mmCIF file of C-alpha atoms in Angstrom:
data_model
loop_
_atom_site.group_PDB
_atom_site.id
_atom_site.type_symbol
_atom_site.label_atom_id
_atom_site.label_comp_id
_atom_site.label_asym_id
_atom_site.label_seq_id
_atom_site.Cartn_x
_atom_site.Cartn_y
_atom_site.Cartn_z
ATOM 1 C CA MET X 23 -89.045 59.666 7.070
ATOM 2 C CA ASP X 24 -89.365 56.008 7.951
ATOM 3 C CA HIS X 25 -89.970 53.859 4.875
ATOM 4 C CA LYS X 26 -89.674 50.489 6.600
ATOM 5 C CA VAL X 27 -92.627 48.160 6.139
ATOM 6 C CA ASP X 28 -93.716 45.108 8.071
ATOM 7 C CA ASN X 29 -93.861 41.522 6.816
ATOM 8 C CA LYS X 30 -97.579 41.734 6.003
ATOM 9 C CA THR X 31 -97.045 44.802 3.844
ATOM 10 C CA HIS X 32 -94.164 43.065 2.048
ATOM 11 C CA GLN X 33 -96.374 40.049 1.352
ATOM 12 C CA GLU X 34 -99.126 42.291 -0.015
ATOM 13 C CA LEU X 35 -96.559 44.095 -2.139
ATOM 14 C CA PHE X 36 -95.195 40.895 -3.675
ATOM 15 C CA ARG X 37 -98.762 39.648 -4.272
ATOM 16 C CA TYR X 38 -99.491 42.890 -6.099
ATOM 17 C CA LEU X 39 -96.320 42.483 -8.175
ATOM 18 C CA ALA X 40 -97.362 38.927 -9.085
ATOM 19 C CA GLU X 41 -100.756 40.199 -10.253
ATOM 20 C CA MET X 42 -99.054 42.903 -12.314
ATOM 21 C CA GLU X 43 -96.792 40.287 -13.899
ATOM 22 C CA GLU X 44 -99.818 38.164 -14.819
ATOM 23 C CA GLU X 45 -101.522 41.167 -16.398
ATOM 24 C CA ARG X 46 -98.330 41.970 -18.310
ATOM 25 C CA ARG X 47 -98.197 38.420 -19.701
ATOM 26 C CA ASN X 48 -101.812 38.660 -20.853
ATOM 27 C CA GLN X 49 -101.119 41.926 -22.636
ATOM 28 C CA LEU X 50 -98.021 40.448 -24.279
ATOM 29 C CA GLU X 51 -100.057 37.547 -25.630
ATOM 30 C CA LYS X 52 -102.587 39.904 -27.189
ATOM 31 C CA ARG X 53 -99.808 42.012 -28.675
ATOM 32 C CA GLN X 54 -98.042 38.923 -30.051
ATOM 33 C CA GLN X 55 -101.167 38.027 -31.997
ATOM 34 C CA LYS X 56 -101.269 41.456 -33.649
ATOM 35 C CA ILE X 57 -97.684 42.128 -34.690
ATOM 36 C CA TRP X 58 -96.968 38.999 -36.742
ATOM 37 C CA ILE X 59 -98.003 39.895 -40.291
ATOM 38 C CA LYS X 60 -97.535 37.774 -43.400
ATOM 39 C CA ILE X 61 -94.887 39.185 -45.710
ATOM 40 C CA ASN X 62 -93.359 38.537 -49.107
ATOM 41 C CA MET X 63 -89.640 39.050 -49.590
ATOM 42 C CA PRO X 64 -87.974 41.140 -50.804
ATOM 43 C CA ALA X 65 -90.167 43.841 -49.245
ATOM 44 C CA ASN X 66 -90.178 47.555 -49.924
ATOM 45 C CA LEU X 67 -90.796 50.251 -47.341
ATOM 46 C CA ALA X 68 -94.174 51.449 -48.611
ATOM 47 C CA ASP X 69 -95.713 47.959 -48.646
ATOM 48 C CA THR X 70 -94.278 47.187 -45.208
ATOM 49 C CA LEU X 71 -95.620 50.366 -43.612
ATOM 50 C CA ASN X 72 -99.017 49.777 -45.186
ATOM 51 C CA LEU X 73 -99.274 46.510 -43.217
ATOM 52 C CA LEU X 74 -98.882 48.373 -39.916
ATOM 53 C CA THR X 75 -101.687 49.980 -37.929
ATOM 54 C CA LYS X 76 -102.027 53.762 -37.705
ATOM 55 C CA HIS X 77 -101.042 53.432 -34.039
ATOM 56 C CA ASP X 78 -97.800 51.662 -35.016
ATOM 57 C CA LEU X 79 -97.023 54.374 -37.561
ATOM 58 C CA ASP X 80 -97.674 57.080 -34.970
ATOM 59 C CA THR X 81 -95.271 55.319 -32.607
ATOM 60 C CA ILE X 82 -92.539 55.561 -35.246
ATOM 61 C CA ARG X 83 -93.396 59.224 -35.837
ATOM 62 C CA LYS X 84 -93.214 60.050 -32.116
ATOM 63 C CA ASN X 85 -90.028 58.066 -31.459
ATOM 64 C CA LEU X 86 -88.246 59.815 -34.315
ATOM 65 C CA ASN X 87 -89.619 63.188 -33.185
ATOM 66 C CA LEU X 88 -91.121 63.975 -36.589
ATOM 67 C CA LYS X 89 -92.940 67.315 -36.471
ATOM 68 C CA ASN X 90 -96.183 68.489 -38.122
ATOM 69 C CA MET X 91 -97.387 64.998 -39.040
ATOM 70 C CA SER X 92 -99.803 64.133 -36.232
ATOM 71 C CA ALA X 93 -102.888 65.102 -38.259
ATOM 72 C CA LEU X 94 -101.924 63.127 -41.377
ATOM 73 C CA ARG X 95 -104.095 60.250 -42.533
ATOM 74 C CA LYS X 96 -102.475 56.824 -42.684
ATOM 75 C CA GLU X 97 -101.734 56.887 -46.411
ATOM 76 C CA ASP X 98 -100.234 60.391 -46.232
ATOM 77 C CA LEU X 99 -98.150 59.496 -43.192
ATOM 78 C CA ILE X 100 -96.791 56.450 -45.032
ATOM 79 C CA LYS X 101 -95.695 58.642 -47.951
ATOM 80 C CA GLN X 102 -93.779 60.923 -45.594
ATOM 81 C CA LEU X 103 -92.184 58.037 -43.709
ATOM 82 C CA VAL X 104 -90.993 56.406 -46.935
ATOM 83 C CA LYS X 105 -89.075 59.612 -47.694
ATOM 84 C CA ILE X 106 -87.720 60.189 -44.200
ATOM 85 C CA LEU X 107 -86.953 56.742 -42.743
ATOM 86 C CA PRO X 108 -83.751 55.941 -44.716
ATOM 87 C CA THR X 109 -82.131 59.153 -43.419
ATOM 88 C CA LYS X 110 -83.446 58.702 -39.878
ATOM 89 C CA PHE X 111 -82.266 55.088 -39.988
ATOM 90 C CA VAL X 112 -78.652 56.271 -40.208
ATOM 91 C CA GLU X 113 -79.170 58.775 -37.368
ATOM 92 C CA VAL X 114 -80.630 56.116 -35.070
ATOM 93 C CA LEU X 115 -77.772 53.701 -35.813
ATOM 94 C CA LYS X 116 -75.394 56.204 -34.183
ATOM 95 C CA LEU X 117 -77.299 55.828 -30.896
ATOM 96 C CA LEU X 118 -77.176 52.023 -30.723
ATOM 97 C CA ASP X 119 -74.901 49.670 -28.815
ATOM 98 C CA LYS X 120 -73.031 46.592 -29.978
ATOM 99 C CA GLU X 121 -75.884 44.096 -29.543
ATOM 100 C CA ARG X 122 -78.419 46.053 -31.605
ATOM 101 C CA TYR X 123 -75.939 47.144 -34.262
ATOM 102 C CA GLU X 124 -74.722 43.586 -34.767
ATOM 103 C CA LEU X 125 -78.299 42.296 -35.087
ATOM 104 C CA ILE X 126 -78.929 44.782 -37.882
ATOM 105 C CA ALA X 127 -75.602 43.975 -39.563
ATOM 106 C CA LYS X 128 -76.419 40.263 -39.370
ATOM 107 C CA MET X 129 -79.848 40.907 -40.850
ATOM 108 C CA VAL X 130 -78.356 42.819 -43.782
ATOM 109 C CA LYS X 131 -75.795 40.066 -44.375
ATOM 110 C CA LYS X 132 -78.650 37.548 -44.621
ATOM 111 C CA GLY X 133 -80.562 39.562 -47.179
ATOM 112 C CA GLY X 134 -82.682 41.465 -44.676
ATOM 113 C CA LEU X 135 -84.016 38.439 -42.772
ATOM 114 C CA LEU X 136 -83.324 37.205 -39.247
ATOM 115 C CA SER X 137 -85.059 34.576 -37.141
ATOM 116 C CA ALA X 138 -86.964 36.298 -34.323
ATOM 117 C CA THR X 139 -87.458 33.258 -32.101
ATOM 118 C CA HIS X 140 -84.670 34.354 -29.711
ATOM 119 C CA LEU X 141 -85.905 37.943 -29.366
ATOM 120 C CA SER X 142 -88.333 39.170 -26.715
ATOM 121 C CA LEU X 143 -91.404 41.108 -27.773
ATOM 122 C CA SER X 144 -90.025 44.323 -26.264
ATOM 123 C CA LYS X 145 -86.867 44.015 -28.375
ATOM 124 C CA ILE X 146 -88.866 43.335 -31.529
ATOM 125 C CA GLU X 147 -91.068 46.337 -30.785
ATOM 126 C CA PHE X 148 -87.977 48.495 -30.371
ATOM 127 C CA PHE X 149 -86.836 47.790 -33.935
ATOM 128 C CA MET X 150 -90.341 48.367 -35.284
ATOM 129 C CA GLY X 151 -90.926 51.451 -33.116
ATOM 130 C CA TYR X 152 -87.885 53.217 -34.570
ATOM 131 C CA GLY X 153 -88.449 52.058 -38.146
ATOM 132 C CA LEU X 154 -85.264 49.958 -38.204
ATOM 133 C CA ALA X 155 -86.775 46.529 -38.921
ATOM 134 C CA PHE X 156 -90.169 44.863 -38.731
ATOM 135 C CA PRO X 157 -91.698 41.572 -37.529
ATOM 136 C CA GLY X 158 -93.256 39.273 -40.090
ATOM 137 C CA VAL X 159 -94.129 35.698 -40.973
ATOM 138 C CA CYS X 160 -92.649 34.160 -44.113
ATOM 139 C CA GLY X 161 -92.836 30.454 -44.930
ATOM 140 C CA GLY X 162 -94.293 29.780 -41.491
ATOM 141 C CA ARG X 163 -91.266 31.319 -39.745
ATOM 142 C CA LYS X 164 -91.353 34.331 -37.442
ATOM 143 C CA LEU X 165 -88.768 36.785 -38.723
ATOM 144 C CA LEU X 166 -87.377 40.245 -38.249
ATOM 145 C CA PHE X 167 -86.922 41.807 -41.679
ATOM 146 C CA MET X 168 -85.658 44.986 -43.299
ATOM 147 C CA PRO X 169 -87.180 46.607 -46.399
ATOM 148 C CA LYS X 170 -84.765 47.033 -49.280
ATOM 149 C CA GLU X 171 -84.492 50.839 -48.845
ATOM 150 C CA LEU X 172 -83.091 50.370 -45.324
ATOM 151 C CA ILE X 173 -80.673 47.679 -46.481
ATOM 152 C CA GLU X 174 -79.370 50.103 -49.099
ATOM 153 C CA ALA X 175 -79.005 52.852 -46.472
ATOM 154 C CA PHE X 176 -77.004 50.517 -44.222
ATOM 155 C CA ASN X 177 -74.676 49.471 -47.039
ATOM 156 C CA LYS X 178 -73.789 53.129 -47.705
ATOM 157 C CA ILE X 179 -72.568 53.677 -44.149
ATOM 158 C CA ASN X 180 -68.852 53.885 -43.376
ATOM 159 C CA SER X 181 -68.725 51.143 -40.748
ATOM 160 C CA MET X 182 -65.145 52.018 -39.752
ATOM 161 C CA LYS X 183 -66.318 55.451 -38.575
ATOM 162 C CA LEU X 184 -69.468 54.094 -36.946
ATOM 163 C CA LYS X 185 -67.943 51.270 -34.887
ATOM 164 C CA PRO X 186 -66.046 53.520 -32.403
ATOM 165 C CA ILE X 187 -69.333 55.336 -31.726
ATOM 166 C CA ILE X 188 -71.107 52.017 -31.162
ATOM 167 C CA GLN X 189 -68.362 50.934 -28.756
ATOM 168 C CA LEU X 190 -68.630 54.169 -26.785
ATOM 169 C CA ASN X 191 -72.427 53.852 -26.570
ATOM 170 C CA THR X 192 -72.039 50.279 -25.327
ATOM 171 C CA GLU X 193 -69.681 51.421 -22.586
ATOM 172 C CA TRP X 194 -71.998 54.247 -21.481
ATOM 173 C CA ILE X 195 -74.950 51.866 -21.212
ATOM 174 C CA LYS X 196 -73.064 49.183 -19.309
ATOM 175 C CA LEU X 197 -71.484 51.617 -16.867
ATOM 176 C CA THR X 198 -74.864 53.213 -16.174
ATOM 177 C CA TYR X 199 -76.466 49.828 -15.525
ATOM 178 C CA GLY X 200 -73.575 48.953 -13.209
ATOM 179 C CA LEU X 201 -73.989 52.206 -11.280
ATOM 180 C CA LEU X 202 -77.703 51.597 -10.837
ATOM 181 C CA TYR X 203 -77.145 48.000 -9.745
ATOM 182 C CA TYR X 204 -75.319 49.329 -6.685
ATOM 183 C CA TYR X 205 -76.903 52.762 -6.135
ATOM 184 C CA GLY X 206 -80.499 52.006 -7.175
ATOM 185 C CA VAL X 207 -81.218 55.588 -8.213
ATOM 186 C CA MET X 208 -79.080 58.433 -9.572
ATOM 187 C CA SER X 209 -79.689 61.819 -11.100
ATOM 188 C CA THR X 210 -78.824 61.903 -14.787
ATOM 189 C CA TRP X 211 -76.050 64.419 -14.109
ATOM 190 C CA ALA X 212 -74.555 62.351 -11.295
ATOM 191 C CA ALA X 213 -74.519 59.267 -13.529
ATOM 192 C CA LYS X 214 -72.965 61.221 -16.381
ATOM 193 C CA ASN X 215 -70.254 62.653 -14.099
ATOM 194 C CA LYS X 216 -69.432 59.193 -12.739
ATOM 195 C CA ILE X 217 -69.000 57.918 -16.293
ATOM 196 C CA ASN X 218 -66.750 60.894 -17.068
ATOM 197 C CA LYS X 219 -64.447 59.711 -14.273
ATOM 198 C CA CYS X 220 -64.594 56.055 -15.307
ATOM 199 C CA THR X 221 -63.722 56.774 -18.930
ATOM 200 C CA ASN X 222 -61.474 59.819 -18.367
ATOM 201 C CA LYS X 223 -63.532 61.585 -21.027
ATOM 202 C CA GLU X 224 -66.044 64.422 -20.905
ATOM 203 C CA ILE X 225 -69.210 63.078 -22.525
ATOM 204 C CA ASP X 226 -71.944 65.161 -24.139
ATOM 205 C CA PHE X 227 -74.979 65.190 -21.830
ATOM 206 C CA LEU X 228 -77.667 65.177 -24.547
ATOM 207 C CA GLU X 229 -75.933 62.418 -26.497
ATOM 208 C CA TYR X 230 -75.693 60.390 -23.301
ATOM 209 C CA ILE X 231 -79.406 60.847 -22.508
ATOM 210 C CA ASN X 232 -80.417 59.905 -26.063
ATOM 211 C CA VAL X 233 -78.270 56.758 -25.994
ATOM 212 C CA LEU X 234 -79.688 55.707 -22.605
ATOM 213 C CA SER X 235 -83.257 56.493 -23.662
ATOM 214 C CA LEU X 236 -83.059 54.180 -26.675
ATOM 215 C CA ALA X 237 -81.291 51.527 -24.615
ATOM 216 C CA ASN X 238 -84.147 51.611 -22.115
ATOM 217 C CA ASP X 239 -86.696 51.103 -24.904
ATOM 218 C CA TYR X 240 -84.800 47.956 -25.886
ATOM 219 C CA TYR X 241 -83.542 46.421 -22.631
ATOM 220 C CA ARG X 242 -86.235 47.727 -20.232
ATOM 221 C CA ARG X 243 -83.778 47.536 -17.317
ATOM 222 C CA VAL X 244 -83.738 51.191 -16.306
ATOM 223 C CA LYS X 245 -86.483 53.763 -15.859
ATOM 224 C CA LEU X 246 -86.419 57.547 -15.893
ATOM 225 C CA SER X 247 -88.127 59.446 -13.090
ATOM 226 C CA TYR X 248 -87.575 62.353 -10.686
ATOM 227 C CA GLY X 249 -84.976 63.799 -13.063
ATOM 228 C CA GLY X 250 -82.870 60.687 -12.895
ATOM 229 C CA PHE X 251 -82.461 56.994 -13.597
ATOM 230 C CA TYR X 252 -83.555 54.145 -11.392
ATOM 231 C CA ASP X 253 -82.998 50.409 -11.637
ATOM 232 C CA GLU X 254 -85.978 48.262 -12.627
ATOM 233 C CA ARG X 255 -85.731 46.432 -9.280
ATOM 234 C CA VAL X 256 -86.428 49.628 -7.322
ATOM 235 C CA ILE X 257 -90.107 49.708 -6.371
ATOM 236 C CA ASP X 258 -90.178 53.133 -4.674
ATOM 237 C CA PRO X 259 -87.432 55.351 -6.144
ATOM 238 C CA GLN X 260 -88.510 58.422 -4.196
ATOM 239 C CA ALA X 261 -88.091 56.537 -0.913
ATOM 240 C CA VAL X 262 -84.540 55.552 -1.890
ATOM 241 C CA ILE X 263 -83.771 59.150 -2.885
ATOM 242 C CA GLU X 264 -85.016 60.477 0.453
ATOM 243 C CA GLU X 265 -83.017 57.886 2.389
ATOM 244 C CA GLN X 266 -79.866 58.797 0.454
ATOM 245 C CA LYS X 267 -80.459 62.517 1.095
ATOM 246 C CA SER X 268 -80.907 61.852 4.815
ATOM 247 C CA ARG X 269 -77.249 60.752 4.926
ATOM 248 C CA PRO X 270 -75.499 63.748 3.297
ATOM 249 C CA ASP X 271 -72.053 62.773 4.620
ATOM 250 C CA ILE X 272 -72.108 59.459 2.757
ATOM 251 C CA ASP X 273 -70.651 59.723 -0.735
ATOM 252 C CA TYR X 274 -71.124 57.174 -3.512
ATOM 253 C CA TYR X 275 -68.969 54.101 -2.965
ATOM 254 C CA PRO X 276 -66.004 54.338 -5.405
ATOM 255 C CA PHE X 277 -66.498 51.256 -7.556
ATOM 256 C CA THR X 278 -63.921 50.531 -10.237
ATOM 257 C CA LYS X 279 -64.778 50.498 -13.908
ATOM 258 C CA SER X 280 -64.288 46.729 -13.948
ATOM 259 C CA GLN X 281 -66.726 46.266 -11.044
ATOM 260 C CA LEU X 282 -69.380 48.354 -12.782
ATOM 261 C CA LEU X 283 -69.022 46.486 -16.067
ATOM 262 C CA LYS X 284 -69.464 43.160 -14.248
ATOM 263 C CA ALA X 285 -72.515 44.446 -12.383
ATOM 264 C CA SER X 286 -74.103 45.561 -15.666
ATOM 265 C CA GLU X 287 -74.652 41.982 -16.830
ATOM 266 C CA PRO X 288 -78.253 40.676 -16.595
ATOM 267 C CA GLY X 289 -78.784 38.524 -13.513
ATOM 268 C CA TYR X 290 -75.493 39.577 -11.901
ATOM 269 C CA ILE X 291 -75.161 38.831 -8.166
ATOM 270 C CA ASP X 292 -72.596 40.622 -5.990
ATOM 271 C CA LYS X 293 -71.235 37.553 -4.196
ATOM 272 C CA THR X 294 -69.673 38.935 -1.054
ATOM 273 C CA PRO X 295 -67.784 36.636 1.345
ATOM 274 C CA ALA X 296 -70.879 36.727 3.573
ATOM 275 C CA MET X 297 -73.073 35.559 0.706
ATOM 276 C CA ASN X 298 -70.587 32.853 -0.275
ATOM 277 C CA ASN X 299 -70.613 31.554 3.301
ATOM 278 C CA LEU X 300 -74.394 31.186 3.211
ATOM 279 C CA MET X 301 -74.243 29.536 -0.221
ATOM 280 C CA VAL X 302 -71.636 27.009 0.970
ATOM 281 C CA PHE X 303 -73.696 26.236 4.081
ATOM 282 C CA LEU X 304 -76.838 25.539 2.033
ATOM 283 C CA ALA X 305 -74.935 23.426 -0.504
ATOM 284 C CA THR X 306 -73.278 21.411 2.284
ATOM 285 C CA HIS X 307 -76.321 20.765 4.461
ATOM 286 C CA TYR X 308 -79.148 20.454 1.928
ATOM 287 C CA ASP X 309 -79.938 18.698 -1.344
ATOM 288 C CA ILE X 310 -80.168 21.742 -3.572
ATOM 289 C CA GLU X 311 -78.834 22.511 -7.050
ATOM 290 C CA ALA X 312 -76.289 25.286 -7.563
ATOM 291 C CA HIS X 313 -78.623 27.255 -9.833
ATOM 292 C CA GLU X 314 -81.338 27.127 -7.146
ATOM 293 C CA ILE X 315 -78.942 28.623 -4.609
ATOM 294 C CA GLU X 316 -78.062 31.348 -7.132
ATOM 295 C CA GLU X 317 -81.754 32.168 -7.554
ATOM 296 C CA LEU X 318 -82.187 32.339 -3.781
ATOM 297 C CA MET X 319 -79.247 34.711 -3.402
ATOM 298 C CA PHE X 320 -80.588 36.960 -6.167
ATOM 299 C CA PHE X 321 -83.935 37.036 -4.356
ATOM 300 C CA TYR X 322 -82.391 37.734 -0.936
ATOM 301 C CA HIS X 323 -80.207 40.495 -2.347
ATOM 302 C CA GLN X 324 -83.379 42.054 -3.714
ATOM 303 C CA LEU X 325 -85.208 41.696 -0.390
ATOM 304 C CA ILE X 326 -82.384 43.335 1.543
ATOM 305 C CA ASN X 327 -82.338 46.317 -0.813
ATOM 306 C CA LEU X 328 -86.116 46.613 -0.522
ATOM 307 C CA ASP X 329 -85.498 47.075 3.218
ATOM 308 C CA ALA X 330 -87.173 43.812 4.212
ATOM 309 C CA PRO X 331 -86.236 42.740 7.760
ATOM 310 C CA PRO X 332 -83.787 39.832 8.145
ATOM 311 C CA SER X 333 -86.564 37.793 9.743
ATOM 312 C CA GLU X 334 -88.204 37.634 6.316
ATOM 313 C CA ILE X 335 -85.162 35.825 4.927
ATOM 314 C CA LEU X 336 -85.279 33.380 7.834
ATOM 315 C CA GLN X 337 -88.985 32.731 7.259
ATOM 316 C CA ASN X 338 -88.272 32.033 3.613
ATOM 317 C CA LEU X 339 -85.462 29.634 4.524
ATOM 318 C CA GLU X 340 -87.700 27.874 7.059
ATOM 319 C CA GLN X 341 -90.305 27.337 4.343
ATOM 320 C CA ARG X 342 -87.712 25.753 2.058
ATOM 321 C CA PHE X 343 -85.502 23.774 4.442
ATOM 322 C CA GLU X 344 -85.728 21.853 7.699
ATOM 323 C CA PHE X 345 -83.657 23.059 10.660
ATOM 324 C CA PRO X 346 -82.976 19.783 12.498
ATOM 325 C CA SER X 347 -81.139 21.220 15.497
ATOM 326 C CA PHE X 348 -80.682 24.344 17.563
ATOM 327 C CA GLU X 349 -77.069 24.504 16.394
ATOM 328 C CA ILE X 350 -78.253 24.742 12.769
ATOM 329 C CA VAL X 351 -80.651 27.540 13.713
ATOM 330 C CA GLN X 352 -77.827 29.404 15.445
ATOM 331 C CA LYS X 353 -75.472 28.984 12.500
ATOM 332 C CA ILE X 354 -77.918 30.012 9.812
ATOM 333 C CA THR X 355 -79.068 32.967 11.923
ATOM 334 C CA SER X 356 -75.486 34.156 12.213
ATOM 335 C CA LEU X 357 -74.944 33.706 8.469
ATOM 336 C CA VAL X 358 -78.040 35.707 7.562
ATOM 337 C CA ILE X 359 -77.143 38.523 9.972
ATOM 338 C CA ASP X 360 -73.715 38.624 8.347
ATOM 339 C CA LEU X 361 -75.300 38.689 4.889
ATOM 340 C CA CYS X 362 -77.587 41.600 5.781
ATOM 341 C CA ASN X 363 -74.826 43.676 7.362
ATOM 342 C CA ASN X 364 -72.411 43.092 4.456
ATOM 343 C CA THR X 365 -74.758 43.606 1.505
ATOM 344 C CA ARG X 366 -74.308 46.813 -0.477
ATOM 345 C CA ARG X 367 -77.412 48.975 -0.101
ATOM 346 C CA TRP X 368 -79.064 51.427 -2.436
ATOM 347 C CA ILE X 369 -79.951 53.711 0.484
ATOM 348 C CA LEU X 370 -76.264 53.748 1.516
ATOM 349 C CA LYS X 371 -75.073 54.631 -2.010
ATOM 350 C CA GLY X 372 -73.412 51.264 -2.500
ATOM 351 C CA HIS X 373 -71.863 50.928 0.959
ATOM 352 C CA THR X 374 -72.626 48.098 3.377
ATOM 353 C CA PRO X 375 -73.921 48.796 6.915
ATOM 354 C CA ASN X 376 -70.657 47.459 8.338
ATOM 355 C CA GLU X 377 -68.592 49.786 6.122
ATOM 356 C CA ILE X 378 -70.585 52.782 7.346
ATOM 357 C CA LEU X 379 -70.158 51.659 10.947
ATOM 358 C CA LEU X 380 -66.397 51.426 10.442
ATOM 359 C CA GLN X 381 -66.304 54.908 8.889
ATOM 360 C CA GLU X 382 -68.177 56.299 11.873
ATOM 361 C CA LYS X 383 -65.721 54.697 14.291
ATOM 362 C CA LEU X 384 -62.795 56.250 12.420
ATOM 363 C CA LYS X 385 -64.449 59.673 12.575
ATOM 364 C CA MET X 386 -65.096 59.506 16.326
ATOM 365 C CA LYS X 387 -63.193 62.041 18.442
ATOM 366 C CA PRO X 388 -62.634 62.309 22.227
ATOM 367 C CA VAL X 389 -64.561 65.571 22.399
ATOM 368 C CA SER X 390 -68.211 65.802 21.457
ATOM 369 C CA SER X 391 -69.173 67.536 18.233
ATOM 370 C CA PRO X 392 -70.892 70.954 18.420
ATOM 371 C CA ASP X 393 -74.667 70.780 18.398
ATOM 372 C CA ASN X 394 -74.840 72.460 15.007
ATOM 373 C CA THR X 395 -72.530 69.964 13.316
ATOM 374 C CA PRO X 396 -74.548 68.039 10.691
ATOM 375 C CA GLN X 397 -74.698 64.330 11.395
ATOM 376 C CA HIS X 398 -75.766 61.574 9.020
ATOM 377 C CA LYS X 399 -77.972 58.681 10.018
ATOM 378 C CA LYS X 400 -76.205 55.623 11.317
ATOM 379 C CA ALA X 401 -76.428 52.362 9.442
ATOM 380 C CA ASP X 402 -78.054 50.023 11.934
ATOM 381 C CA ILE X 403 -76.775 46.573 12.827
ATOM 382 C CA ILE X 404 -79.987 44.607 12.641
ATOM 383 C CA ASN X 405 -81.679 42.231 15.054
ATOM 384 C CA PHE X 406 -82.476 39.247 12.868
ATOM 385 C CA LYS X 407 -85.714 38.283 14.609
ATOM 386 C CA THR X 408 -87.300 41.703 15.102
ATOM 387 C CA GLY X 409 -85.851 43.717 12.220
ATOM 388 C CA LYS X 410 -85.000 46.491 14.748
ATOM 389 C CA LYS X 411 -81.707 48.190 15.605
ATOM 390 C CA LEU X 412 -79.578 45.950 17.818
ATOM 391 C CA GLY X 413 -77.848 47.414 20.882
ATOM 392 C CA ARG X 414 -74.450 46.053 21.880
ATOM 393 C CA ASN X 415 -75.759 45.062 25.325
ATOM 394 C CA ASP X 416 -78.875 43.361 23.947
ATOM 395 C CA PRO X 417 -79.114 39.549 24.023
ATOM 396 C CA CYS X 418 -77.524 38.063 20.916
ATOM 397 C CA PRO X 419 -80.263 36.998 18.442
ATOM 398 C CA CYS X 420 -78.425 33.758 17.695
ATOM 399 C CA GLY X 421 -79.866 32.345 20.930
ATOM 400 C CA SER X 422 -76.574 31.811 22.776
ATOM 401 C CA GLY X 423 -77.738 33.730 25.843
ATOM 402 C CA LYS X 424 -74.688 36.014 25.657
ATOM 403 C CA LYS X 425 -74.727 39.741 25.024
ATOM 404 C CA PHE X 426 -74.450 40.697 21.342
ATOM 405 C CA LYS X 427 -71.096 42.469 21.915
ATOM 406 C CA LYS X 428 -69.590 39.247 23.328
ATOM 407 C CA CYS X 429 -71.044 36.924 20.690
ATOM 408 C CA CYS X 430 -71.904 37.582 17.016
ATOM 409 C CA GLY X 431 -71.087 41.275 17.457
ATOM 410 C CA ILE X 432 -67.632 40.755 18.888
ATOM 411 C CA ASN X 433 -66.012 42.271 15.808
ATOM 412 C CA GLN X 434 -68.466 45.144 15.416
#
């Protein structure tokens, strides 16, 4: 199935995404106004829960998978939660990573209070949604606070036994995010098996899913669909899955553990030599800050993985910069073609088009394959201007007048 879309469709898609982002911001503002409640410290659990809405209490109940409580009135539900939360608090701690555990430890060290100015709303709602800590206003300051019963529960924990679990959870989360940075989508079992190989340990599947589920509620970087994970940047996961399945002979690119951990960092950009060449060209020929170039590369990496044609990158560059000569046009065209053909693709399971082309050349034999031999789809070398597959005898898109095979494609 062909999932390619034209420039107009891409523009409509990005306009739709912008409208969604605006709606999300409006909803966040409304939510911000509701969650900040005035508190008095020290706070106990019953008084804290009484300040929450019934909807907030039901969220805690559902997240903790508490049975036979859905019909309870607010006051009765609070009574049950006061009894259960200290025990559940300890259970949830065992599913956290380093960042969340250290925030809670820091809060306890400061008497149950922590400034919330550096935390996003989604992160604050995670702590509240699992009954770990709650947002409040005290002395005009927005805080995350813990009732005294939860502080006591934390202080009873053997931190020496808990920390190795926290470290393992952290590694699972980071490796999964790194895998999805390069592959876009993965089944939960495939991701789990990859992590087995990276860590040389057999991990428990249900524990892994629980750890990743809570991480997603906090970081919002990965989504669960079609029986698997997909990166937040993937707009149509099913399309990526179908494209991957259409190339059954292509296995997942064997990234190292170190590569995956690097790719797990927020805002990471896989700076290939091709990307570095384009970055150097822009920095040399135009008055542009380094961070602006980084933002452009992040955006172009996203466009390429969304299967946008190379011409869309050129159009974007033309809107931002002047091309004073034909030589500049030729050079930047060549650089963008190189970028597109050397960027790791979700649909190619982390390979670049040029890597796939090289693999195909190595597999070629003098005799033709039998008709019933399964073949995978070729990774196209792309015509920059049209977005279509480029033949070796076609005119080179750089404008030289030579055939592609004797110009920019000489090494293909």
